[in-house]
Coordinates of C-alpha atoms in Angstrom, one line a residue:
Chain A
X1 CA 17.0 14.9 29.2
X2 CA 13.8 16.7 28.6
X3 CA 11.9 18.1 31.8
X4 CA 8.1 17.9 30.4
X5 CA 7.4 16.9 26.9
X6 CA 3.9 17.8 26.1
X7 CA 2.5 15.1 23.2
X8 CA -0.3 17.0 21.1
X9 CA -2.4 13.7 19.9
X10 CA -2.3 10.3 21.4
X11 CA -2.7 8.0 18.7
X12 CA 0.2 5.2 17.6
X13 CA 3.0 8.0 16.8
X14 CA 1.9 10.4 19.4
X15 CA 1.5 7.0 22.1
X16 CA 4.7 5.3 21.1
X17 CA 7.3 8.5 21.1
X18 CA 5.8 8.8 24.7
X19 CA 6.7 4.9 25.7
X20 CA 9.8 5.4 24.1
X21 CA 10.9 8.5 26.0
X22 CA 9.8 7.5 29.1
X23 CA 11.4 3.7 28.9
X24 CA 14.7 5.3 28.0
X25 CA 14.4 7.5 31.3
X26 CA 15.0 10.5 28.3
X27 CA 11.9 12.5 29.7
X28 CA 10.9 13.7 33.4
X29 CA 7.0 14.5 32.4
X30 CA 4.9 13.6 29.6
X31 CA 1.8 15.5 29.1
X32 CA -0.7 14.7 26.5
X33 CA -3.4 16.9 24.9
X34 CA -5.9 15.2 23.3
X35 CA -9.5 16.1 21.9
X36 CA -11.2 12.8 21.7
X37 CA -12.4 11.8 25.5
X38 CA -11.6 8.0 24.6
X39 CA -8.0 8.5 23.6
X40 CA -7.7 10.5 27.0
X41 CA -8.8 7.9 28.9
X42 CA -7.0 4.9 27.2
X43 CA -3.5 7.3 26.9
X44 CA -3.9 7.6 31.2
X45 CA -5.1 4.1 31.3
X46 CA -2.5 2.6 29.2
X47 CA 0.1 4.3 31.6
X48 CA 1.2 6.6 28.1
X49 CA 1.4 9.4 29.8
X50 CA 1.4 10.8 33.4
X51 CA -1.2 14.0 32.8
X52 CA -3.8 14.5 30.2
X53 CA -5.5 17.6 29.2
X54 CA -8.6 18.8 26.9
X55 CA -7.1 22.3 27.4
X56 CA -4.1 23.2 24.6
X57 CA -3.2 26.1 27.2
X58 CA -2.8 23.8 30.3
X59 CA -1.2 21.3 28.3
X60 CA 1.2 23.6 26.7
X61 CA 1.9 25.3 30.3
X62 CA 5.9 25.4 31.2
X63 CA 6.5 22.4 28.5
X64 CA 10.5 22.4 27.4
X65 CA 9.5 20.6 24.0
X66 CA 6.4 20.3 22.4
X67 CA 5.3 17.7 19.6
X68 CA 2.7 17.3 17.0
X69 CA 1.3 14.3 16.6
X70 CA -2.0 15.1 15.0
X71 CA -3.3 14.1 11.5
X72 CA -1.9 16.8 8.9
X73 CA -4.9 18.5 8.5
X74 CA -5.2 19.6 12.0
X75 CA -1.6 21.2 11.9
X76 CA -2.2 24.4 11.0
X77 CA -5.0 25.0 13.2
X78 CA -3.4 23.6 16.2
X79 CA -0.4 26.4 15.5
X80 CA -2.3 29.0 15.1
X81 CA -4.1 27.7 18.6
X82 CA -1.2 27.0 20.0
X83 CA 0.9 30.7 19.2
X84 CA -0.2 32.5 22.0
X85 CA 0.5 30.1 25.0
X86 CA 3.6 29.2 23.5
X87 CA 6.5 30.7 25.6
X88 CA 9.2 32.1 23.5
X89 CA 12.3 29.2 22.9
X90 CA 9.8 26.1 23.7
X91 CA 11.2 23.9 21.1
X92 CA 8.3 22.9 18.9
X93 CA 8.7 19.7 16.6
X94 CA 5.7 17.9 14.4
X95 CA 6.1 14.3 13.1
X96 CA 4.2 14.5 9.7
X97 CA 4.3 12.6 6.8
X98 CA 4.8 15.9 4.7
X99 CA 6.9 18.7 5.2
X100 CA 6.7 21.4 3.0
X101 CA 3.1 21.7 3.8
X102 CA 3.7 22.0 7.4
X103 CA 6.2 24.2 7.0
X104 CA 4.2 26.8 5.2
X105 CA 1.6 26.3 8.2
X106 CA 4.0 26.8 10.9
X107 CA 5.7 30.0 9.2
X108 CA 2.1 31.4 8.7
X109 CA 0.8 30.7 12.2
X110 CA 3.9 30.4 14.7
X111 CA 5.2 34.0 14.6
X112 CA 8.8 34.4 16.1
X113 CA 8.0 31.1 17.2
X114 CA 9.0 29.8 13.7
X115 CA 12.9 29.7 15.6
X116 CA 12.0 26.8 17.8
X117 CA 10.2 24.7 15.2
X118 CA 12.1 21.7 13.9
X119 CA 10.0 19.4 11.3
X120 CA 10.4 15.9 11.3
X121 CA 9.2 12.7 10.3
X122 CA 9.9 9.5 11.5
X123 CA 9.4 6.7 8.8
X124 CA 7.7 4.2 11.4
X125 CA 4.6 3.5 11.7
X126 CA 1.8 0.5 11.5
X127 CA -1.6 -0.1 9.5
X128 CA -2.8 0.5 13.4
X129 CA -3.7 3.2 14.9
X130 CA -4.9 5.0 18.1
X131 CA -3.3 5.0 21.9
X132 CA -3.9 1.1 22.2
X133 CA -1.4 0.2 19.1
X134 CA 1.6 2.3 20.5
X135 CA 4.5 0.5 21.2
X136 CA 8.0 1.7 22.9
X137 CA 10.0 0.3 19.7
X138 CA 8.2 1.6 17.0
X139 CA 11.0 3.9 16.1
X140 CA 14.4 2.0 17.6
X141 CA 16.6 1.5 14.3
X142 CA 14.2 3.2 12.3
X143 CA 14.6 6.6 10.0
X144 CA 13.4 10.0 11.5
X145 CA 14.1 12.8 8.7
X146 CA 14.5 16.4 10.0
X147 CA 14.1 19.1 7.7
X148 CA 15.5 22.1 9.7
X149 CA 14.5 25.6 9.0
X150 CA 17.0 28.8 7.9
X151 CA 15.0 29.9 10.4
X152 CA 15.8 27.7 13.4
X153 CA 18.2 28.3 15.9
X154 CA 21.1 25.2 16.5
X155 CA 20.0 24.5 19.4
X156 CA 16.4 23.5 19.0
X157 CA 17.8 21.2 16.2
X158 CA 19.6 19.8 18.5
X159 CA 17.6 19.0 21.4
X160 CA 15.1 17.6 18.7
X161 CA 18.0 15.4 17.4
X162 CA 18.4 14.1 20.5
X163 CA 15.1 13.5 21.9
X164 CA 14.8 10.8 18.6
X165 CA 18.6 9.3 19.2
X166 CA 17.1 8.7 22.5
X167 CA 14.4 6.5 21.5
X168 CA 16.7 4.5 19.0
X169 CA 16.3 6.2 16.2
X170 CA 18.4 6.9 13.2
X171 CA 18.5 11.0 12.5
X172 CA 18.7 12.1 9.1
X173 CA 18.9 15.8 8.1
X174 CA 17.2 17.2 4.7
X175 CA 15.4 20.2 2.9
X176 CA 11.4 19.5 3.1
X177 CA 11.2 19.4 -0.6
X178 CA 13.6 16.6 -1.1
X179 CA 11.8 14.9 2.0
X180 CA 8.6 15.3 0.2
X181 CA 10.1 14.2 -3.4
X182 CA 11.3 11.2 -2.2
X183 CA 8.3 10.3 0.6
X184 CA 6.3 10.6 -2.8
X185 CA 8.1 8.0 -4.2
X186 CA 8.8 5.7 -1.3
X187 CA 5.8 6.1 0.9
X188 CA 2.9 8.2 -1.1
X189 CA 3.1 6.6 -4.6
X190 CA 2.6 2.6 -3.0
X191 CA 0.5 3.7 -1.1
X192 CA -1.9 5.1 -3.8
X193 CA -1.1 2.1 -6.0
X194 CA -1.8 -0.6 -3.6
X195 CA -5.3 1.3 -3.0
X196 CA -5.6 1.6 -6.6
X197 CA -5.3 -2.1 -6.9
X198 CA -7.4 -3.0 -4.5
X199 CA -10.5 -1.3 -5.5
X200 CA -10.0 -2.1 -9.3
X201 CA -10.5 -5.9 -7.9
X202 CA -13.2 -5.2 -5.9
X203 CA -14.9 -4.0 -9.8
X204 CA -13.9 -7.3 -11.1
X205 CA -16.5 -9.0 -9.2
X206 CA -16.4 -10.9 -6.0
X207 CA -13.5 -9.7 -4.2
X208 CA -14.1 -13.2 -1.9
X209 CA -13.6 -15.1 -5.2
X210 CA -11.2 -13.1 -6.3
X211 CA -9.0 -13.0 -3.9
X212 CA -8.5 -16.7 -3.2
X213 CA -6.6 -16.6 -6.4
X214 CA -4.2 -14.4 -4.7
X215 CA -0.4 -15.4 -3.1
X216 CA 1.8 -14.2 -0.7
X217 CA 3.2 -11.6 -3.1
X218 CA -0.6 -10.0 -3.2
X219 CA -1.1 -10.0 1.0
X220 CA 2.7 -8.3 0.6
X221 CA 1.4 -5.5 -2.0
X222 CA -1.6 -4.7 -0.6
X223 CA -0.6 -4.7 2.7
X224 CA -0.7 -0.4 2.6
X225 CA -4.8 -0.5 0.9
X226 CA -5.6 -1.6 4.6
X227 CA -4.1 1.9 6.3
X228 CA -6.4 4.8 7.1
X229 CA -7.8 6.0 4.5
X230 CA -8.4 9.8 6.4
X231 CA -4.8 10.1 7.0
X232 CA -3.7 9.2 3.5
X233 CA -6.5 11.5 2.0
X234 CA -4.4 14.0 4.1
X235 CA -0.9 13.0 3.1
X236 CA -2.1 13.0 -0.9
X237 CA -3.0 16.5 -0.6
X238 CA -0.5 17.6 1.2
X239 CA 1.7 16.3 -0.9
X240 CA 0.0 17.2 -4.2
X241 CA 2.6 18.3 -6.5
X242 CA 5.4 15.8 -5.8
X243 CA 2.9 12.8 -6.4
X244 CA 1.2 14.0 -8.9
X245 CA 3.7 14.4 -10.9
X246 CA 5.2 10.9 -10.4
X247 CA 1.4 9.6 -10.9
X248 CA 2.3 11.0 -14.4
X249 CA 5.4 9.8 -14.7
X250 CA 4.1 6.4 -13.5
X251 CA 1.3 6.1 -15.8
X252 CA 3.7 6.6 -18.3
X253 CA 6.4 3.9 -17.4
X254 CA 2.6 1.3 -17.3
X255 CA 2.0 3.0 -21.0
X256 CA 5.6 1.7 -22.0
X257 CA 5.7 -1.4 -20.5
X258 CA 1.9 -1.8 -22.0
X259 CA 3.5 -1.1 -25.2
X260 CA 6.4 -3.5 -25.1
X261 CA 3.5 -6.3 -24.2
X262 CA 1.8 -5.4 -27.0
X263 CA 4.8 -5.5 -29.5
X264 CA 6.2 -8.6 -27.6
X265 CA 9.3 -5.9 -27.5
X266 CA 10.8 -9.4 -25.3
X267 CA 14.0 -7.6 -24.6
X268 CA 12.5 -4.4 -23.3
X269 CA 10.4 -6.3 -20.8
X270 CA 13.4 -7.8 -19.6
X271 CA 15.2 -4.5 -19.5
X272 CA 12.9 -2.9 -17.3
X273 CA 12.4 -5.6 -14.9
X274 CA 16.2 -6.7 -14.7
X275 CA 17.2 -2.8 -13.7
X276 CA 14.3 -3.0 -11.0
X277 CA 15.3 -6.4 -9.8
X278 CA 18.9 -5.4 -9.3
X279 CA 18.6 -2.5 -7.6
X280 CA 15.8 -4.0 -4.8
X281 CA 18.0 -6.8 -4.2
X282 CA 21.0 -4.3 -3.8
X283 CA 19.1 -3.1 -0.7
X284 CA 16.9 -5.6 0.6
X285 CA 17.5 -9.4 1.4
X286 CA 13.7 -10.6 1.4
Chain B
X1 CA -0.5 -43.5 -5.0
X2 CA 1.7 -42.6 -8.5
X3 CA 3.8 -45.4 -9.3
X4 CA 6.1 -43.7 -11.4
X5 CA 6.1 -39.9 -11.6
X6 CA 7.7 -37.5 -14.3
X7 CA 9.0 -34.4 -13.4
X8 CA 10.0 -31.9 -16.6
X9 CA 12.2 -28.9 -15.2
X10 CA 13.6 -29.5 -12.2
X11 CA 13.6 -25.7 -10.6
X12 CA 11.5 -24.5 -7.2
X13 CA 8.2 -25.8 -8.7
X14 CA 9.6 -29.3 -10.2
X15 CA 12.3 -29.5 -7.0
X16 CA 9.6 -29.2 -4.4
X17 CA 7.1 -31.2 -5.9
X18 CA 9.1 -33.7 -5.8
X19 CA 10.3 -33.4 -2.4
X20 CA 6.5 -33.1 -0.8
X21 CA 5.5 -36.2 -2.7
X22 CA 8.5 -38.2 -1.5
X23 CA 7.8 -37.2 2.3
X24 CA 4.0 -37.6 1.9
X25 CA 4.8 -41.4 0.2
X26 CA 2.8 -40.6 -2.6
X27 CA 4.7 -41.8 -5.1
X28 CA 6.7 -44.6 -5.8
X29 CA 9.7 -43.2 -8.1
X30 CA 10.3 -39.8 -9.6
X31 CA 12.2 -39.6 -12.6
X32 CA 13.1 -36.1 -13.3
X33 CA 13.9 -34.6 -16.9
X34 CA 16.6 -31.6 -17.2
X35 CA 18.4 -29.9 -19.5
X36 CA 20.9 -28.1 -17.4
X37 CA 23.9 -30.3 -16.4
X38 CA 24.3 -27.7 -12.9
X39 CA 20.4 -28.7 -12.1
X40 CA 20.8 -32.6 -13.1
X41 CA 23.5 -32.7 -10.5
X42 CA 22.2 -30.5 -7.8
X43 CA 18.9 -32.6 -8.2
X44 CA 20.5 -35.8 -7.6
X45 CA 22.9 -34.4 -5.0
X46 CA 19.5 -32.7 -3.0
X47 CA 17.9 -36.2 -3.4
X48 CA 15.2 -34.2 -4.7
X49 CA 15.1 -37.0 -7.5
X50 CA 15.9 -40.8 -7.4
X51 CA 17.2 -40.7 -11.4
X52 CA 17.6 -37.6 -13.6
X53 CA 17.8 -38.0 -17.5
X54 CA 18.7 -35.6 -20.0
X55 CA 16.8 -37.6 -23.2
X56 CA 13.6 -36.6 -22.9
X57 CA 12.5 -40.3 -24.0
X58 CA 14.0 -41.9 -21.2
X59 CA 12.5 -39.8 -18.7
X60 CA 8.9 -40.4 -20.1
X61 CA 9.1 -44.2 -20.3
X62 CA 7.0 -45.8 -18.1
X63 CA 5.7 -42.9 -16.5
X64 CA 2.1 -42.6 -14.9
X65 CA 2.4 -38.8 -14.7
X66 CA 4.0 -36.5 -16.1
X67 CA 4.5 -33.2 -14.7
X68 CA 5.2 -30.2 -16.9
X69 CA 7.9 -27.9 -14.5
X70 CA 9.5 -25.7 -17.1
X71 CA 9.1 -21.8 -18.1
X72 CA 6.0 -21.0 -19.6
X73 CA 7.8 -19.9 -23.0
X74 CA 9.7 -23.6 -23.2
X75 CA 6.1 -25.5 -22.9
X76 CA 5.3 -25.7 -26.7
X77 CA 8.4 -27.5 -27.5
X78 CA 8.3 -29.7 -24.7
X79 CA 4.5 -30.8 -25.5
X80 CA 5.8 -31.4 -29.0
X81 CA 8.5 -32.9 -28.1
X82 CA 6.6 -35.4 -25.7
X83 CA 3.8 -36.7 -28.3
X84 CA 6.0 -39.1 -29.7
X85 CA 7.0 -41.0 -26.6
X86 CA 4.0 -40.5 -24.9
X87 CA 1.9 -43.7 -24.0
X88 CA -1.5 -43.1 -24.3
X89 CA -3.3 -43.0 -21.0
X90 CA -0.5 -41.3 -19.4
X91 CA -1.8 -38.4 -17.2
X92 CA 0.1 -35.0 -17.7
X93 CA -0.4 -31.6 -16.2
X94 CA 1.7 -28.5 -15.8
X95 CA 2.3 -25.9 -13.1
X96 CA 2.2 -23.2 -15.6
X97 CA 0.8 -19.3 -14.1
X98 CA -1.0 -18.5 -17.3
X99 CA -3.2 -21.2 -18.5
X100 CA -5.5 -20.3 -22.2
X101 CA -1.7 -20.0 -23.8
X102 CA -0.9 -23.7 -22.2
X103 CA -4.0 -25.5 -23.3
X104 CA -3.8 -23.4 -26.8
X105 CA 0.0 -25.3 -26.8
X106 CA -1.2 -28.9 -25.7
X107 CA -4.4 -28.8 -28.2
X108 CA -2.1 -27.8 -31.1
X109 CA 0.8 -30.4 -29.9
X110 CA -0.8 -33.7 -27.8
X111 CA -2.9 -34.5 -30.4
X112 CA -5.2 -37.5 -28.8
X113 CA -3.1 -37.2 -25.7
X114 CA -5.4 -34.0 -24.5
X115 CA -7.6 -36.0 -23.1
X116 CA -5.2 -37.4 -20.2
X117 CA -3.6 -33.4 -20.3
X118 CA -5.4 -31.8 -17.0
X119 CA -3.7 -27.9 -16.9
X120 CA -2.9 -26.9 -12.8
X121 CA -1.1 -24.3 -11.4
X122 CA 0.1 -24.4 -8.1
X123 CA -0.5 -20.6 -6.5
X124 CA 2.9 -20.8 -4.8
X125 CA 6.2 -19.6 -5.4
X126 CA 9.1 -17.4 -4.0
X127 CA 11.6 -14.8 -5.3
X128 CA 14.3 -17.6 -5.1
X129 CA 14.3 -20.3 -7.9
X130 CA 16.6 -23.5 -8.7
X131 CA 16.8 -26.9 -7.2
X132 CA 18.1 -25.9 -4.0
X133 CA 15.6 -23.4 -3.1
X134 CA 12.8 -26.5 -3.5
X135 CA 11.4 -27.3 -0.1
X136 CA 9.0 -30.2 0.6
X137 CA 6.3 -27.8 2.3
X138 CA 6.3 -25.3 -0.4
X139 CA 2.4 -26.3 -1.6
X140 CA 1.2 -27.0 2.0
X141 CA -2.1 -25.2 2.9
X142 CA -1.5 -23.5 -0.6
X143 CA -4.2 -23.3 -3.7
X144 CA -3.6 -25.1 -6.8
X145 CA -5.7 -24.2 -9.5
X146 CA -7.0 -26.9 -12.3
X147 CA -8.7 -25.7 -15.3
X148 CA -9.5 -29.1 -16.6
X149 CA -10.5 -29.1 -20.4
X150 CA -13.6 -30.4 -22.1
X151 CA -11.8 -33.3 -23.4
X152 CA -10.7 -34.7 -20.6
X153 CA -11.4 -38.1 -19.2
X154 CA -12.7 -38.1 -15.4
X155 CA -10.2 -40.5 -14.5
X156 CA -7.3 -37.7 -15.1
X157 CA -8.8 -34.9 -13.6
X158 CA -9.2 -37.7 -10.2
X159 CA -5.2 -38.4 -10.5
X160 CA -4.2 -34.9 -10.9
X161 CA -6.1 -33.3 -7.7
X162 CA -5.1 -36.5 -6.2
X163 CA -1.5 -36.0 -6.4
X164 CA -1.7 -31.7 -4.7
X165 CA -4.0 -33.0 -2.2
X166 CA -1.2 -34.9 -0.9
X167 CA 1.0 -32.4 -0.8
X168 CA -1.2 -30.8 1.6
X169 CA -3.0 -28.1 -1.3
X170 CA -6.4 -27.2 -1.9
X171 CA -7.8 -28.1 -5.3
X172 CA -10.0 -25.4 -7.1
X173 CA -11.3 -25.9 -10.4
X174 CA -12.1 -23.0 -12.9
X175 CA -11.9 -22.8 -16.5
X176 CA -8.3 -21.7 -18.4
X177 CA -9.8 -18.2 -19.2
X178 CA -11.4 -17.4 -15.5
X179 CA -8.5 -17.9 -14.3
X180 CA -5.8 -16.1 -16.4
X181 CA -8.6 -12.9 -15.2
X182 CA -8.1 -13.4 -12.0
X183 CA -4.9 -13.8 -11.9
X184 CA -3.7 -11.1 -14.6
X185 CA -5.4 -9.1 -10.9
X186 CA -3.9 -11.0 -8.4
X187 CA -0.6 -11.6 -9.6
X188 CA 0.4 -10.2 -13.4
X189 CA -0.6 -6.8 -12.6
X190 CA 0.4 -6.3 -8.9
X191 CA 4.4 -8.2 -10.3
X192 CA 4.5 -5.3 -12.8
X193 CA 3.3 -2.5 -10.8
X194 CA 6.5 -3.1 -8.5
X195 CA 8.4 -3.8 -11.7
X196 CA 7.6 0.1 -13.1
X197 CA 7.6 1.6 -9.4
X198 CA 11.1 -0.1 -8.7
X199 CA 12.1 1.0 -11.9
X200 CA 10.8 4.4 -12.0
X201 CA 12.7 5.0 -8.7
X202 CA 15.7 4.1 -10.4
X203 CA 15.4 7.1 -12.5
X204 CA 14.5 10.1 -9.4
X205 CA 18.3 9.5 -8.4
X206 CA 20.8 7.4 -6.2
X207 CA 19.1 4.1 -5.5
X208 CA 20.8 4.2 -2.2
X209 CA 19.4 7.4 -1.6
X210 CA 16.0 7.4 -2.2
X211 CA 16.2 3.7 -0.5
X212 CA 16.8 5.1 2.5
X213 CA 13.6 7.0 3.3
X214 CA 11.9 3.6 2.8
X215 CA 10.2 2.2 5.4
X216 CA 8.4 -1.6 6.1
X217 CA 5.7 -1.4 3.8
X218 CA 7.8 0.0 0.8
X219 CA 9.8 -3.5 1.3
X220 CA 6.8 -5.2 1.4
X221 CA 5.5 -3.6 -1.8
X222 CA 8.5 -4.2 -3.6
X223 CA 9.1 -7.4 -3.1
X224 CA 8.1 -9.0 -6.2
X225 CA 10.1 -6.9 -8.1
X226 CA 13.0 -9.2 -6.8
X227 CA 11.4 -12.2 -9.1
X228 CA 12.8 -13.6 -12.2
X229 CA 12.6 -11.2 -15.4
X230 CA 12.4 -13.9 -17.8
X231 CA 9.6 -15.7 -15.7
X232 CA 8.3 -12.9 -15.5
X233 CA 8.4 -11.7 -19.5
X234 CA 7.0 -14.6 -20.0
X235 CA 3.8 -15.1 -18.1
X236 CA 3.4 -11.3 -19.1
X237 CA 3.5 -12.0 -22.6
X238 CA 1.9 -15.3 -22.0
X239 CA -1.2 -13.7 -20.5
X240 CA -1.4 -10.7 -23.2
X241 CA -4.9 -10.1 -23.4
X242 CA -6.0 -10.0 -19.7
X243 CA -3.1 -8.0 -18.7
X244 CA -2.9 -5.2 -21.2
X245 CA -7.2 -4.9 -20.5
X246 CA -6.1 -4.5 -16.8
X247 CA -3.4 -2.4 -17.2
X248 CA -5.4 -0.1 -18.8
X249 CA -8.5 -0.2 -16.0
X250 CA -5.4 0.3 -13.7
X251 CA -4.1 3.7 -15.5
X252 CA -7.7 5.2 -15.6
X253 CA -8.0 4.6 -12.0
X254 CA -4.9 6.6 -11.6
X255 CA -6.5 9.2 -13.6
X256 CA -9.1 8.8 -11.3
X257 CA -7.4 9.5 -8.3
X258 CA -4.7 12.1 -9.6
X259 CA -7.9 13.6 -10.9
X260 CA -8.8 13.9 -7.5
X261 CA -5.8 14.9 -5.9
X262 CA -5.6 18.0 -8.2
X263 CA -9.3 19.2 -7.6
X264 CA -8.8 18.3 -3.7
X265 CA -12.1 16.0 -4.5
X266 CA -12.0 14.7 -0.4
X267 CA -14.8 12.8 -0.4
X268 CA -13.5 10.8 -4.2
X269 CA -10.3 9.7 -2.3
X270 CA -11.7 8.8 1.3
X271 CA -14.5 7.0 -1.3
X272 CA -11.9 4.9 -3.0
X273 CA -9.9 4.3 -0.5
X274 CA -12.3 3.0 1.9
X275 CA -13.5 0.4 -0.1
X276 CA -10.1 -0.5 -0.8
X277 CA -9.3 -0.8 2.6
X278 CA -12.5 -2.7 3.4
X279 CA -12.3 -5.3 0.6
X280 CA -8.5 -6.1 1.9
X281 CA -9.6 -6.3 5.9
X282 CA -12.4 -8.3 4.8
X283 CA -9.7 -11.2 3.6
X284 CA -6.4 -10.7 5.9
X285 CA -5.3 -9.5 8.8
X286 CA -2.2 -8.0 8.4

């Protein structure tokens, strides 16, 4: 049970973790901080959480557990504001889609606050966004990856650990770069593909024309192109050398199977596509 | 209203054609055609057919229609096969996904038969195939795309978009080559892109591993790299031309944006993936 959380951005993470918590009776006070004067409304209105605040320092005041739920590039600014009214042993925790970025932010900026700070990410989330999309079982039966410091002290893991078990979620504990290795190829890679796509068809001509051609499988694949394209601007940089260097590695694996279309290389088409085919349907049904 | 109906290659295609025709009472027999003992007996046993032959001349006698249901790489054969026993005036079509390579086949192969040879293909499908994942509402509210050739007799054309309106589809009509572009964008390219991103998984370490920080949309993009590698060979070797050009548009865009990941280029990636985002709400909702 956590006293008073205090939620640092109400959008659909930020909104939801705060349903969540206070459905499951986990939390006694939820206190947002938010900068836009819309959210704040609509996170009071929506009945997200029970006090608001513009002020970081009033928001922050006598909070047991703190989270970040801000785009990534307000992270390390929001540390570095939020160091001094932090009281020593607050346990800090961010939900970001990247973690070795936000790591090296929080060491730089949170001082011997660096002890309390757990990072996570919870794989949940929609192509909505803001207060009015959050929704109490965004995260039940979902992932949340932690990536615990050398840093950190047991206990903050813990409290974070359980704060997420208490919403439904399952906990999973890793180093940030393997987090960010594999988010690069489960999460960051589609994602830049199914933009890719996208606006390569919208240079073919008329993307109404073109895209009454297109099948279920197509809504499916481009589902991602429709997320927001400010966060995932964030998230590519963040990430940079992880995707990057799959990008490469991706482009390559296009050059072969371009090649093997070329050369009608029939059995090396089928190679590729039988070794992805069986190990999707080894995890997924549909 | 077909009086007697021809169905070559009784799989998901063939099977549900069949079955939405029966329940619609659009046709007065169907007489399917298939060379694998398993399928004739499912097909008979799923009433998806009331006869099944395994000569090819038997199943053609007498027909109105014929309906072309096989992989694209067994077509050739088929259409040469046919000519002999073909009555002249009987309408055929196919339901292949690539369509200059089809006509190419029947112009070398019908001989004067091309003029009753209008090319369609049904923009429907699933990651299941066989007779016994056919379902009668498969082409319901679905497109199915007619290229019909400059030798073809009005009177065919009619029959043809007669017989998917009353399955419940909507009839386009574009030339062969149009539509092998737009769908080398729609469907070739977006089936191999999961294809080489499944597979390219495969190789960063345990599947099960890296499965597990998936999350919704990941499933969503994979999901047709769960379809059939030989279909899938096949309408990629099938559509050569239009594919390898895109796939090589689809790599410089890559460039593109890894281009802009490594300069942090901000405004390049919001840019691109704005209109990407746009261009996809424009068309769907979720």
């Amino acid at each position: 049970m956590i006293r008073r959380l205090c939620i640092l951005g109400i959008g659909l993470i930020g909104g939801s973790l705060a349903l969540a918590l206070k459905q499951s009776g986990g939390v006694g006070e939820i206190v947002g901080y938010e900068q836009d004067s819309v959210r704040r409304s609509k996170a009071l209105a929506l009945g997200i959480v029970d006090r608001i605040e513009s002020s970081l320092e009033e928001a922050l005041k006598d909070a047991d557990v703190v989270v970040l739920a801000v785009p990534l590039s307000a992270m390390e600014v929001l540390f570095q504001e939020m160091a001094s009214s932090l009281k020593l042993g607050t346990v800090v925790t961010d939900v970001g889609s990247v973690k070795d970025s936000v790591v090296t932010a929080a060491r730089a900026r949170l001082g011997d606050n660096i002890t309390y700070f757990v990072p996570g990410h919870p794989i949940a989330g929609a192509e909505k966004n803001g207060p009015e999309a959050a929704t109490a079982d965004l995260f039940f039966l979902h992932k949340v990856i932690l990536t615990p410091l050398s840093e950190n002290c047991a206990s903050a893991v813990k409290v974070v650990r359980a704060m997420w078990r208490q919403v439904g979620a399952e906990v999973i504990e890793t180093s940030a770069s393997y987090h960010d290795k594999m988010l690069a190829g489960t999460s960051h890679l589609p994602h830049v593909l199914a933009y890719a796509l996208v606006d390569l068809l919208t240079n073919l001509g008329e993307t109404q024309e073109i895209f009454q051609f297109a099948a279920g499988g197509f809504r499916d694949f481009s589902r991602t192109a429709s997320s927001d394209p400010i966060v995932w601007r964030d998230i590519c940089l963040a990430n940079r050398e992880p995707l990057l260097d799959l990008l490469e590695q991706f482009r390559a694996e296009l050059h072969r199977i371009s090649e093997a279309i070329l050369y009608s290389d029939e059995a090396k088409l089928v190679e590729i596509f039988t070794r992805a085919k069986a190990a999707r349907d080894a995890h997924y049904k549909v």
